[in-house]
Short mmCIF file of C-alpha atoms and ligand atoms in Angstrom, two decimals:
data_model
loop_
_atom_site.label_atom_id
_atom_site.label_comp_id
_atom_site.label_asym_id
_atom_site.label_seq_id
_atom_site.Cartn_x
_atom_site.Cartn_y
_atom_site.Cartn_z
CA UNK A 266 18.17 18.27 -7.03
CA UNK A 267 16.35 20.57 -4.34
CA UNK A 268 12.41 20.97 -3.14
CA UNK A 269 11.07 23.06 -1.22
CA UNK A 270 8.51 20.20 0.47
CA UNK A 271 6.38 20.95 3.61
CA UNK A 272 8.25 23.76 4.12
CA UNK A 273 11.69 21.90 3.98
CA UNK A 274 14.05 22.40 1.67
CA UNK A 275 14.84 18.62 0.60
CA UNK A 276 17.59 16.82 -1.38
CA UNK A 277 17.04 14.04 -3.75
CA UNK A 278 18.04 12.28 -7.22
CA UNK A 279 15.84 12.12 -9.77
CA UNK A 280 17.24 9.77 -12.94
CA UNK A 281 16.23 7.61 -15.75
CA UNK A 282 13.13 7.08 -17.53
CA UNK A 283 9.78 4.54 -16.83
CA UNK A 284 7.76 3.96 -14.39
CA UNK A 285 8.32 5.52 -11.33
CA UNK A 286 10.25 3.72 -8.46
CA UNK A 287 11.25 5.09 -5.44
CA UNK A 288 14.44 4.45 -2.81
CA UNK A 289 13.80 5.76 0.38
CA UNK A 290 16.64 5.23 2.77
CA UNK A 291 17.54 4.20 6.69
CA UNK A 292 18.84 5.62 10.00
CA UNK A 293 21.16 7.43 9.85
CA UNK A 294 21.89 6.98 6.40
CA UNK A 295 20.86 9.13 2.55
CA UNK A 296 20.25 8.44 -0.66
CA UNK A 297 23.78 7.76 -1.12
CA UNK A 298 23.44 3.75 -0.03
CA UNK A 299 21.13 3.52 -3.28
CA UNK A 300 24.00 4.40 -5.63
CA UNK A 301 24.01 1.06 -6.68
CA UNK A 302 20.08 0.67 -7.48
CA UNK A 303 20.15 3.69 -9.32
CA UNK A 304 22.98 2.86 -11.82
CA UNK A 305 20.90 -0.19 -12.20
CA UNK A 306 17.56 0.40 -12.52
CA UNK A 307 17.51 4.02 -14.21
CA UNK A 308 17.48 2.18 -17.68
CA UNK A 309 14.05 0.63 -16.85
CA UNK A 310 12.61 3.52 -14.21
CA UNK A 311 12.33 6.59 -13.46
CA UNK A 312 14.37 6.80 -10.08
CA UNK A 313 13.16 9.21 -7.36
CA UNK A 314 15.54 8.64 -4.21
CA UNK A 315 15.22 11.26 -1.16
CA UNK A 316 17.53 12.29 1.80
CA UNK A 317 15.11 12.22 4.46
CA UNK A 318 14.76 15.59 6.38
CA UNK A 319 17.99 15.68 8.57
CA UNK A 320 20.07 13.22 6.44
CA UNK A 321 22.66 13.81 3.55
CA UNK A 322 22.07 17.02 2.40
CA UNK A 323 18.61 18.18 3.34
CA UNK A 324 17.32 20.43 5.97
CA UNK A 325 16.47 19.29 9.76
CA UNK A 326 14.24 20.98 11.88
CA UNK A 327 13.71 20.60 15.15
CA UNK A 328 11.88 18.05 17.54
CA UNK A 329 10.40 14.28 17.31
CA UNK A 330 10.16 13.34 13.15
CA UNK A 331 7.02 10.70 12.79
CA UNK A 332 7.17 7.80 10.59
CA UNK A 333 3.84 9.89 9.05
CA UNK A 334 6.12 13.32 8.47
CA UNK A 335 9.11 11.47 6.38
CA UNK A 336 5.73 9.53 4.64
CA UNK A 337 3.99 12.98 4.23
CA UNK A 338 7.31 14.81 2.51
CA UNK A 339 7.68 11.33 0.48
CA UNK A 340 4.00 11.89 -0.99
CA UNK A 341 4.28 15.67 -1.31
CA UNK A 342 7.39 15.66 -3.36
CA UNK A 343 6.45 12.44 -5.18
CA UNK A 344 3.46 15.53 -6.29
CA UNK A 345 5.40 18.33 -7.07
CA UNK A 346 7.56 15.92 -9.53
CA UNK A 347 4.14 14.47 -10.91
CA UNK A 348 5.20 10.91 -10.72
CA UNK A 349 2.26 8.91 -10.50
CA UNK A 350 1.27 5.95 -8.97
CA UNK A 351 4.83 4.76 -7.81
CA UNK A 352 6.47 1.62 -6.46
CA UNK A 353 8.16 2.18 -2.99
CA UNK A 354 11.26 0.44 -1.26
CA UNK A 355 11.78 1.31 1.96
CA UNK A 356 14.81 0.00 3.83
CA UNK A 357 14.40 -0.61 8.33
CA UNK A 358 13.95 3.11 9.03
CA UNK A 359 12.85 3.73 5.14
CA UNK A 360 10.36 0.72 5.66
CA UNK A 361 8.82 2.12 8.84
CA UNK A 362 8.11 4.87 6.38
CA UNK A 363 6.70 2.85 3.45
CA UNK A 364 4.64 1.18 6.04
CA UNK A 365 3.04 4.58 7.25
CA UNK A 366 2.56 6.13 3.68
CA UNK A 367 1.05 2.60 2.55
CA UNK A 368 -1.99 3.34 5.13
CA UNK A 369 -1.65 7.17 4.61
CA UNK A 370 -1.64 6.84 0.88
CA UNK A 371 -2.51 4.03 -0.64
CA UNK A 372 -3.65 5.12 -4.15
CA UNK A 373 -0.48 6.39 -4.86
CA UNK A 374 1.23 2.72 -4.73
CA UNK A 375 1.67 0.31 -7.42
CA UNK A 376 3.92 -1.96 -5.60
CA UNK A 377 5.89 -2.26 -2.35
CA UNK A 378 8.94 -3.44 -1.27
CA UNK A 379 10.37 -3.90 2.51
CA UNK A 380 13.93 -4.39 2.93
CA UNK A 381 15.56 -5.57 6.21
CA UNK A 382 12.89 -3.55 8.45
CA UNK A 383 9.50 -4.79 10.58
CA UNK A 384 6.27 -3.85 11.11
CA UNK A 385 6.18 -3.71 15.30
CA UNK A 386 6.89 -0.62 17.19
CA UNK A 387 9.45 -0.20 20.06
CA UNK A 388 9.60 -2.16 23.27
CA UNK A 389 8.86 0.55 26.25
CA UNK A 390 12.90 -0.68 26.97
CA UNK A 391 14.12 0.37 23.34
CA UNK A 392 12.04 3.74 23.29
CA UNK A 393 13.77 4.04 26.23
CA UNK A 394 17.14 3.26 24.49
CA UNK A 395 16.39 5.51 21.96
CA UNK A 396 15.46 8.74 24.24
CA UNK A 397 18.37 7.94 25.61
CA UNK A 398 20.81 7.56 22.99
CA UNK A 399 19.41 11.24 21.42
CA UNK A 400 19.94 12.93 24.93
CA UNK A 401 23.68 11.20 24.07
CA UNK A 402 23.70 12.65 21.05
CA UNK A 403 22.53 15.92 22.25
CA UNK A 404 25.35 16.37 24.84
CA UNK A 405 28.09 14.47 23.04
CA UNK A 406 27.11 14.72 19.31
CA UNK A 407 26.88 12.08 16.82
CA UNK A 408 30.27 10.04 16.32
CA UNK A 409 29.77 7.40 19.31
CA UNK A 410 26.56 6.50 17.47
CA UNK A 411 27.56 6.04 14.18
CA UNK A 412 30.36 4.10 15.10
CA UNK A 413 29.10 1.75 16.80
CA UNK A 414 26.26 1.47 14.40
CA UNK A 415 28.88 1.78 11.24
CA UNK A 416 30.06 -2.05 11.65
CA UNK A 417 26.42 -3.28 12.51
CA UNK A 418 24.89 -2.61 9.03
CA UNK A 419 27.23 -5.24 7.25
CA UNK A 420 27.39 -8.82 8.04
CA UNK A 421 29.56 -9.85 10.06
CA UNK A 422 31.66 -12.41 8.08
CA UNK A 423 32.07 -10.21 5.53
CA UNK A 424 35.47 -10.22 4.43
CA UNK A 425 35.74 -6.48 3.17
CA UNK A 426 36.20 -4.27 5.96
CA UNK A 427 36.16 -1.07 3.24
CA UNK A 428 32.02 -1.71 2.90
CA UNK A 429 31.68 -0.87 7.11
CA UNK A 430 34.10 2.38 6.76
CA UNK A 431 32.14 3.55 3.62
CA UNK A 432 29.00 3.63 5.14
CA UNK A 433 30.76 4.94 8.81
CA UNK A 434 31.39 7.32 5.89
CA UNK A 435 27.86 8.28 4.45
CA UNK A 436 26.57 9.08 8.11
CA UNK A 437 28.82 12.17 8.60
CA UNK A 438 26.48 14.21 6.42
CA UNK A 439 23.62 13.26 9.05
CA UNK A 440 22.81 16.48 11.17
CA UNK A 441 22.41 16.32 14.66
CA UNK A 442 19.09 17.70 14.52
CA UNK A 443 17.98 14.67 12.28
CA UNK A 444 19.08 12.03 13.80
CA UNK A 445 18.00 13.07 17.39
CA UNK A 446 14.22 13.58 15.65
CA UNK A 447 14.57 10.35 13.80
CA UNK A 448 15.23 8.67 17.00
CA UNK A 449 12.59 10.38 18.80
CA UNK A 450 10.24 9.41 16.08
CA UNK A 451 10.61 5.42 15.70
CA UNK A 452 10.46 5.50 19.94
CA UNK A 453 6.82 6.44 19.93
CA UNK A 454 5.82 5.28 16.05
CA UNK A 455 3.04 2.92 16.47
CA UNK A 456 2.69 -0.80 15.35
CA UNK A 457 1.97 -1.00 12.39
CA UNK A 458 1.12 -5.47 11.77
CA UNK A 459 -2.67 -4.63 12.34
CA UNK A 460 -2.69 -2.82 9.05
CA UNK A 461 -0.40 -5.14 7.11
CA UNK A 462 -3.75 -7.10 6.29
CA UNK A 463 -5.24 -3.78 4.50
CA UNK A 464 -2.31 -3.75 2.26
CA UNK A 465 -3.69 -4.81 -1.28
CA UNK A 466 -0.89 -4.01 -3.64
CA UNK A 467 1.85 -6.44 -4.63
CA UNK A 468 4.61 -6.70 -1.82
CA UNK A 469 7.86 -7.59 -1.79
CA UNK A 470 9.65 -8.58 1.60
CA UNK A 471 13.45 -8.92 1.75
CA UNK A 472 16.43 -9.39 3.92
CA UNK A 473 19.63 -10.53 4.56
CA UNK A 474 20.49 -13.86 6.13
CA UNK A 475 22.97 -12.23 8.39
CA UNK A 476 20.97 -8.62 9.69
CA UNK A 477 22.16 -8.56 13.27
CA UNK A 478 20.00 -5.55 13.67
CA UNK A 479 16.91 -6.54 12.32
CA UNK A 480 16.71 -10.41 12.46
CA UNK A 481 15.19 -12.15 9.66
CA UNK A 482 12.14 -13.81 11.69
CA UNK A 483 10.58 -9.58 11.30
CA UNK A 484 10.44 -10.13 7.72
CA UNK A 485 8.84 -13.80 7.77
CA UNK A 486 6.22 -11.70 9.82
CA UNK A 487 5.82 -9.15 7.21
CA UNK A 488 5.24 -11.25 4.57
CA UNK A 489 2.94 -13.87 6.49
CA UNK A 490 1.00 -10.86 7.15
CA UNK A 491 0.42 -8.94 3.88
CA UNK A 492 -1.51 -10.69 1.43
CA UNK A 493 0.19 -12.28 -1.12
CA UNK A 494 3.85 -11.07 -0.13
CA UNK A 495 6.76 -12.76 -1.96
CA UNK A 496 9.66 -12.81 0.88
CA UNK A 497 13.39 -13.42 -0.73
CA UNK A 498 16.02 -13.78 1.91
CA UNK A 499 19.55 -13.33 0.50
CA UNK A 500 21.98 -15.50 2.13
CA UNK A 501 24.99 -13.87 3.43
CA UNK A 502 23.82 -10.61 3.48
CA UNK A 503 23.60 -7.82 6.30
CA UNK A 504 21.49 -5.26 7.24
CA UNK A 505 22.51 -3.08 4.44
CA UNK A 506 21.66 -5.76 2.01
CA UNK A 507 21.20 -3.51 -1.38
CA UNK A 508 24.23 -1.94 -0.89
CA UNK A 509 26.38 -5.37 0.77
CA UNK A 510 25.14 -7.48 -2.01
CA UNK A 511 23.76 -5.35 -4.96
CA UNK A 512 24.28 -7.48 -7.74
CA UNK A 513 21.90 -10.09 -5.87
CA UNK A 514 19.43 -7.37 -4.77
CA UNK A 515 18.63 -5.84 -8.07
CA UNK A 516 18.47 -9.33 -9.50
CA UNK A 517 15.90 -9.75 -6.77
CA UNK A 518 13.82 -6.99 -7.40
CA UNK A 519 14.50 -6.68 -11.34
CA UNK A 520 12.66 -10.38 -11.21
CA UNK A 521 9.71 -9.41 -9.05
CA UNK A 522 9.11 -5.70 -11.25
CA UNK A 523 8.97 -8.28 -14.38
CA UNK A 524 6.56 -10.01 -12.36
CA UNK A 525 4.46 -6.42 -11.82
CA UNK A 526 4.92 -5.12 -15.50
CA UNK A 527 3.13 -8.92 -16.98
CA UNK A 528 0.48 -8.05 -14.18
CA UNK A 529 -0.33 -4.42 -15.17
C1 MLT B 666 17.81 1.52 10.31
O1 MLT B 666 18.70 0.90 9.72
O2 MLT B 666 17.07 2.33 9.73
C2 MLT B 666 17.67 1.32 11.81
O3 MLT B 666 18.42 0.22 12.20
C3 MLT B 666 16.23 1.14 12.19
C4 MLT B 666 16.04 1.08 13.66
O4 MLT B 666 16.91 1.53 14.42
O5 MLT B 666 14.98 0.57 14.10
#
């Protein structure tokens, strides 16, 4: 399905029926990585699941993307589509953005969940990294980045090698445009662990035991630091936990939405 949402035209599946819950994906990845979550949890949910502008098949523009834009077009189609108060899962990139629309818009969250991602901001040396790798990606285009990112998103004693080269496959339909303002935006997003304390809605932290690109220790600091967080660490798992190890994931989070629906 299409929106027309601050004045990009954005992609995004819509499925199922309940209350709303709502996948919003990584760099430099699309909706696609929640295929899994949405066969799953569409029975219970209503399942709202965005490409990002610049990823899978929605619109880029031009320039540095803030965590606050992707939060912003979040919220204003999460409007249009008159979903309510929702619960939000944001994976690394997609948690960055959960984090911003958590202090941009709290009354619109029931519940949140942060997979594999952190609450800090850049080193000056990775914002550097990152300028850097989107000049690269300006001159040489986007295939050196992807894969050598591909292979980093699974863990690495993972016996399947097909999981790496399906997900090497799912970045192709990332636009240059997006990923060079995706990179621009988490170089100068801002740290976000002095607001983790003003979150007051059930969180859910979790991770695999094997993310070599976001280490475990970022989500033990998530959850220490939001207020009653449950953190679940799957063992095995890589960075792309939901879609490594889904059957584990969704038990994970089908157990701690139980937990939300006896609280409501
Ligand atoms: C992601 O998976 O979204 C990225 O690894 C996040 C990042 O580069 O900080």
């Amino acid at each position: 399905m299409q929106a027309n949402v601050n004045g990009m035209n954005l992609t995004y599946a819509d499925d199922g029926k309940g209350p709303a819950l709502v996948f919003v994906h990584g760099f430099p990845l699309n909706r696609a990585v929640w295929q899994k979550q949405i066969e799953y949890f569409r029975v219970t949910h209503r399942i709202i699941a965005p490409d990002l502008r610049g990823f899978g098949e929605s619109e880029a523009g031009s320039g540095a993307v803030s965590m606050a834009q992707f939060a912003e077009d979040v919220h204003a189609l999460l409007e249009q589509l008159g979903t309510g108060r929702v619960v939000l899962v944001g994976h690394s990139m997609g948690g960055y953005v959960a984090l911003s629309f958590a202090r941009q818009f709290s009354p619109m969250l029931r519940g949140l969940v942060l997979v594999a991602t952190r609450s800090a901001g850049d080193s000056p040396e990775a914002a550097a990294g990152r300028r850097e790798t989107a000049g690269k990606v300006k001159a040489e285009g986007t295939k050196v980045i992807f894969d050598a990112m591909a292979p980093k998103m699974i863990a690495p004693g993972n016996p399947d090698p097909k999981l790496a080269e399906q997900v090497r496959g799912f970045m192709d339909s990332s636009k240059p445009a997006g990923v060079i303002g995706a990179l621009l935006g988490m170089a100068e997003r801002s740290d976000a662990t002095p607001i983790l304390g003003n979150i007051k809605v059930p969180t859910l932290v979790v991770t695999g035991t094997e993310d070599v690109l976001i280490p475990p220790v970022e989500s033990e600091k998530l959850a220490k630091g939001i207020p009653g967080a449950v953190l679940k660490l799957i063992p095995g798992a890589g960075h792309l936990v939901a879609f490594e190890q889904p059957i584990a994931f969704n038990s994970v989070l089908n157990d701690w939405l139980n937990g939300l629906k006896s609280k409501a």
